Structure formats: C-alpha cells, structure tokens
Coordinates of C-alpha atoms in Angstrom, one line a residue:
M17 CA -33.1 30.8 -9.0
K18 CA -31.5 27.3 -8.6
F19 CA -30.6 25.4 -11.7
D20 CA -30.7 21.6 -11.9
M21 CA -27.7 20.7 -14.0
E22 CA -29.0 17.2 -14.5
K23 CA -31.7 18.6 -16.8
V24 CA -29.0 20.4 -18.8
Y25 CA -26.9 17.2 -19.1
A26 CA -30.0 15.3 -20.1
Y27 CA -30.6 17.8 -22.9
I28 CA -27.0 17.5 -24.1
D29 CA -27.3 13.7 -24.2
A30 CA -30.6 13.9 -26.1
H31 CA -29.0 16.3 -28.7
S32 CA -25.5 14.8 -28.8
E33 CA -25.7 14.0 -32.5
E34 CA -26.5 17.6 -33.2
Y35 CA -23.6 18.9 -31.1
I36 CA -21.2 16.4 -32.7
E37 CA -22.2 17.6 -36.1
L38 CA -21.5 21.2 -35.0
L39 CA -17.9 20.2 -34.3
R40 CA -17.6 18.4 -37.6
V41 CA -18.9 21.5 -39.4
L42 CA -16.2 23.6 -37.7
V43 CA -13.5 21.1 -38.5
R44 CA -14.5 20.9 -42.2
Q45 CA -13.7 24.6 -42.7
P46 CA -10.0 25.3 -43.2
S47 CA -8.6 28.1 -41.1
I48 CA -4.8 28.2 -41.2
A49 CA -3.4 31.2 -39.5
A50 CA 0.1 30.9 -41.1
S51 CA -1.2 31.1 -44.7
G52 CA -4.6 32.7 -44.3
E53 CA -6.3 29.8 -46.0
G54 CA -10.0 29.8 -45.2
I55 CA -9.8 32.5 -42.5
A56 CA -12.5 34.7 -43.9
D57 CA -15.0 31.8 -44.3
M58 CA -14.1 30.6 -40.8
V59 CA -14.9 34.0 -39.3
K60 CA -18.3 33.8 -41.0
L61 CA -18.9 30.3 -39.6
V62 CA -17.9 31.4 -36.1
K63 CA -20.3 34.4 -36.2
K64 CA -23.1 32.2 -37.5
S65 CA -22.5 29.6 -34.8
L66 CA -22.6 32.3 -32.1
E67 CA -25.8 33.7 -33.5
N68 CA -27.3 30.3 -33.3
V69 CA -26.8 30.2 -29.5
G70 CA -28.4 33.7 -29.0
A71 CA -25.3 35.9 -29.2
L72 CA -24.8 39.0 -31.3
P73 CA -21.2 38.6 -32.7
Q74 CA -18.9 41.4 -33.8
E75 CA -16.0 41.0 -36.1
I76 CA -13.2 43.2 -34.8
K77 CA -10.4 44.0 -37.1
T78 CA -6.8 43.7 -36.2
P79 CA -3.6 44.2 -38.3
G80 CA -3.9 40.4 -38.9
N81 CA -6.8 38.0 -38.6
P82 CA -10.0 39.5 -36.9
V83 CA -11.2 38.7 -33.4
V84 CA -14.8 37.6 -33.1
Y85 CA -16.5 39.0 -30.0
A86 CA -19.9 38.2 -28.7
E87 CA -21.9 38.6 -25.5
I88 CA -25.1 37.1 -24.1
K89 CA -26.8 38.7 -21.1
G90 CA -27.6 36.7 -18.1
E91 CA -29.9 37.2 -15.1
N92 CA -27.3 39.0 -12.9
D93 CA -24.4 41.3 -13.3
R94 CA -21.6 38.7 -13.0
T95 CA -19.8 38.0 -16.2
F96 CA -17.9 34.9 -17.3
G97 CA -15.6 34.9 -20.4
F98 CA -14.6 32.2 -22.8
Y99 CA -11.4 32.5 -24.7
D100 CA -10.9 30.4 -27.8
H101 CA -9.3 30.5 -31.2
Y102 CA -10.6 29.5 -34.6
D103 CA -7.3 29.0 -36.4
V104 CA -5.4 25.8 -36.8
Q105 CA -2.0 24.5 -37.7
P106 CA -1.0 23.7 -41.3
V107 CA -1.9 20.1 -42.5
D108 CA 1.5 19.1 -43.9
P109 CA 2.7 16.5 -44.4
L110 CA -0.4 15.3 -46.2
G111 CA 1.0 11.8 -46.7
E112 CA 0.7 11.1 -43.0
W113 CA -3.0 11.6 -42.9
V114 CA -5.2 8.5 -43.0
D115 CA -8.3 10.6 -43.6
P116 CA -8.3 13.9 -45.4
P117 CA -7.5 16.6 -42.9
Y118 CA -10.8 18.4 -43.2
S119 CA -13.0 15.4 -43.6
A120 CA -14.0 15.2 -39.9
A121 CA -14.3 11.5 -40.4
I122 CA -15.6 9.3 -37.6
H123 CA -14.1 6.0 -36.8
D124 CA -12.4 4.1 -34.0
G125 CA -14.6 6.1 -31.5
A126 CA -13.1 9.5 -32.5
I127 CA -13.5 12.4 -34.9
W128 CA -10.4 12.8 -37.2
G129 CA -9.4 16.2 -38.7
R130 CA -7.2 19.2 -38.3
G131 CA -8.4 21.3 -35.4
V132 CA -10.7 18.7 -33.8
A133 CA -8.6 18.8 -30.6
D134 CA -7.0 22.2 -31.0
N135 CA -9.1 24.0 -30.7
K136 CA -12.4 23.7 -32.5
N137 CA -13.5 21.2 -29.9
G138 CA -13.1 23.8 -27.2
L139 CA -15.2 26.3 -29.1
A140 CA -17.9 23.8 -30.0
S141 CA -18.1 22.6 -26.4
K142 CA -18.7 26.1 -25.1
L143 CA -21.3 26.8 -27.8
C144 CA -23.1 23.6 -27.0
A145 CA -23.1 24.2 -23.2
V146 CA -24.5 27.7 -23.7
D147 CA -27.1 26.4 -26.1
A148 CA -28.2 23.6 -23.9
F149 CA -28.5 25.8 -20.8
R150 CA -30.6 28.4 -22.7
K151 CA -32.8 25.7 -24.3
V152 CA -33.6 24.2 -20.8
Y153 CA -34.0 27.4 -18.8
G154 CA -34.4 30.1 -21.4
K155 CA -31.6 32.2 -20.0
L156 CA -28.2 32.1 -18.5
P157 CA -27.4 32.6 -14.8
V158 CA -24.6 35.0 -15.7
N159 CA -23.5 37.2 -18.5
V160 CA -21.2 35.3 -21.0
K161 CA -18.6 36.8 -23.3
F162 CA -16.8 35.0 -26.2
I163 CA -13.4 36.2 -27.4
V164 CA -12.4 34.1 -30.3
E165 CA -9.2 35.0 -32.0
G166 CA -7.6 33.7 -35.3
E167 CA -3.9 33.8 -34.7
E168 CA -3.2 31.6 -31.7
E169 CA -1.2 29.1 -33.7
I170 CA 1.3 31.8 -34.8
G171 CA 1.7 33.2 -31.3
S172 CA -1.2 35.7 -31.1
P173 CA 0.8 38.6 -32.4
N174 CA -2.2 41.0 -32.6
L175 CA -4.1 39.9 -29.4
P176 CA -2.3 42.5 -27.3
I177 CA -3.4 45.2 -29.8
F178 CA -7.0 44.0 -29.4
A179 CA -6.7 44.0 -25.6
Q180 CA -5.3 47.5 -25.6
E181 CA -7.9 49.0 -27.9
H182 CA -10.9 47.2 -26.3
P183 CA -10.3 46.8 -22.6
A184 CA -14.0 47.0 -21.7
L185 CA -14.8 44.0 -23.9
L186 CA -12.3 41.9 -21.9
T187 CA -13.6 42.8 -18.5
C188 CA -15.0 39.7 -16.7
D189 CA -15.2 38.1 -13.3
G190 CA -13.5 35.0 -14.6
Y191 CA -12.3 33.3 -17.7
N192 CA -12.2 29.8 -19.2
W193 CA -9.3 29.2 -21.4
E194 CA -9.2 26.7 -24.3
G195 CA -7.4 24.0 -22.4
G196 CA -7.9 21.7 -19.4
M197 CA -8.5 18.1 -18.9
K198 CA -10.8 15.9 -17.0
E199 CA -10.6 12.1 -16.8
E200 CA -14.0 10.3 -16.5
G201 CA -14.9 10.0 -12.9
A202 CA -12.0 12.2 -11.8
P203 CA -11.8 15.9 -10.8
A204 CA -11.0 18.5 -13.4
Q205 CA -7.5 19.9 -13.7
V206 CA -7.0 23.5 -12.5
H207 CA -4.0 25.4 -13.9
F208 CA -2.5 28.2 -11.9
G209 CA -0.2 29.4 -14.7
S210 CA 1.5 28.3 -17.9
K211 CA 4.6 29.2 -19.9
G212 CA 4.6 31.2 -23.1
L213 CA 6.9 31.5 -26.0
L214 CA 9.9 33.8 -26.6
Y215 CA 11.6 33.8 -30.0
V216 CA 15.1 35.3 -30.3
E217 CA 17.3 35.6 -33.3
L218 CA 21.0 35.7 -32.7
C219 CA 23.5 36.8 -35.4
A220 CA 27.3 36.6 -35.4
K221 CA 29.6 37.8 -38.1
G222 CA 33.0 36.4 -39.0
P223 CA 35.5 36.1 -41.8
K224 CA 34.1 35.8 -45.3
V225 CA 36.5 33.0 -46.1
D226 CA 38.0 30.0 -44.2
T227 CA 40.7 31.2 -41.8
H228 CA 43.6 29.2 -40.5
S229 CA 43.4 28.1 -36.9
C230 CA 46.6 30.0 -36.1
Y231 CA 44.5 33.2 -36.3
A232 CA 42.2 32.1 -33.4
P233 CA 43.8 34.5 -30.9
I234 CA 42.8 37.5 -33.0
V235 CA 39.9 36.3 -35.1
T236 CA 37.0 35.0 -33.0
N237 CA 35.0 32.1 -34.3
P238 CA 31.3 33.1 -34.8
A239 CA 30.2 29.7 -33.6
W240 CA 31.8 30.4 -30.2
R241 CA 30.2 33.8 -30.1
L242 CA 26.8 32.2 -30.5
V243 CA 27.5 29.6 -27.8
W244 CA 28.4 32.3 -25.4
A245 CA 25.3 34.3 -26.3
L246 CA 23.1 31.3 -25.8
S247 CA 24.4 30.8 -22.3
T248 CA 23.3 34.3 -21.3
L249 CA 19.6 33.9 -22.2
K250 CA 18.7 32.0 -19.0
D251 CA 20.5 31.5 -15.7
K252 CA 20.9 28.3 -13.7
D253 CA 17.7 29.1 -11.7
D254 CA 15.6 29.1 -15.0
R255 CA 15.2 32.8 -14.9
I256 CA 15.1 34.5 -18.3
T257 CA 17.8 37.2 -18.3
I258 CA 17.0 39.1 -21.5

C-alpha cells in the first residue's frame, strides 16, 4: 500500500494546537534524573501518552529510574525503533529563568521550559507523528518500538543493564535517536557517529604538611604526578589510552 504523506502533514497542521499542548504537558511535569524529582509521575505521563497513540507500554525496572517500553504493530514485519529519554537537567540557577522552568510559557514564537528542547520535544514529535499516521490510515506501515529511558542526563548508567537483560526488546531494523537537525527547506542531517563521555578520577598523595623545596629530589610534588597522569589519558592522535 502506498501512503500519501501530504495527507499526514495536513492532519498534523490541522491538529497543531493539540500537538503543541502535548509537548507543554510533558514539559510541565518535573523529571530530574539527578535528584529523582518528579520521576514517578513522569513515568505515568509517558505511559499514558503512549497509550493515547495506540501503544501498550511497559514499565521496566532498573537499579535506577525505569525504562518505558512500548510497541505498535504495523502491516509488515519490519521494525523501526525510537530512542528517547524523559528526564531533564536540574533547573538551577532559578534566578536566570525569565519564566518558571515548568511553565511551558509561549512567547516570542517559542515554548519556554526545562526539557522543551532536550528532550521532551523529541518524544512529543514521535508520539505526534505516530498518532497522525494512525489517524489518517488506521495503521502504521511498519512495527514501531519506543524505548524511553529516565537517566540520560546522568550518563545512562543503567541502560546497559536494560539492554543486557532485554535484548529482544531492542531488536529493530533501524533506530531514530533523540537528536538531529533540519533547517527549513534544507536536507536533514545524518550522523554517522558521535562521542560519548568518560569520567576518570585521579588521586595523588603527598606530604601532610608543607615541605621545603630542597626536598624536591626525594619528595615528589603530587601536582606534578597529576600532570603526568593527565598526559597519559589520550595520545597526540586523539586516541584514548586507558
């Protein structure tokens, strides 16, 4: 069956206020991974939002914040996955906010609030796209999976555990990540890879009291030890060596 995407786009335009409000609802709910503020209520909201587009969500426990998984069957056996996260960064310093961080206020042609651009907008856009397609055609052309985690802003410490324990849930023919840009009238960006994060703590011990410089030949300065250690973390070709 061929699908006319113009019909889907027309539906989205006609229901734009409804879809904008979905994003604002998501933004109004706090969900700070670092402190746990609002996480439980955000999980409920994500599950309800997935149910509203025809999915059957599961809350899968991890040692930290849960992963919300959902799947919608399509008309063939190809499967496309959406990765997103429902957690956000802390809102400090509060004095820098023009509008309250969870107000989702609209002015100057934009929505203002914590998570509106990282990454509740990504989650909302996928929910709206699936909803619009199903409303126009009654079904999806492929199976769709949602994997929505709650710890991306603290480095996704428990996502590997989820992946190891539920490999079948992750199996897809392709994935759409949270990011990506497209200027109006320009082609979409395609990323072939990205860098991650590596945290290292270096410790050096030295004298408990100030030591005269004359002892430098026999008492190594801890500051120099740290400088030498730092120089071993990455070589001149940008390769990580630890």
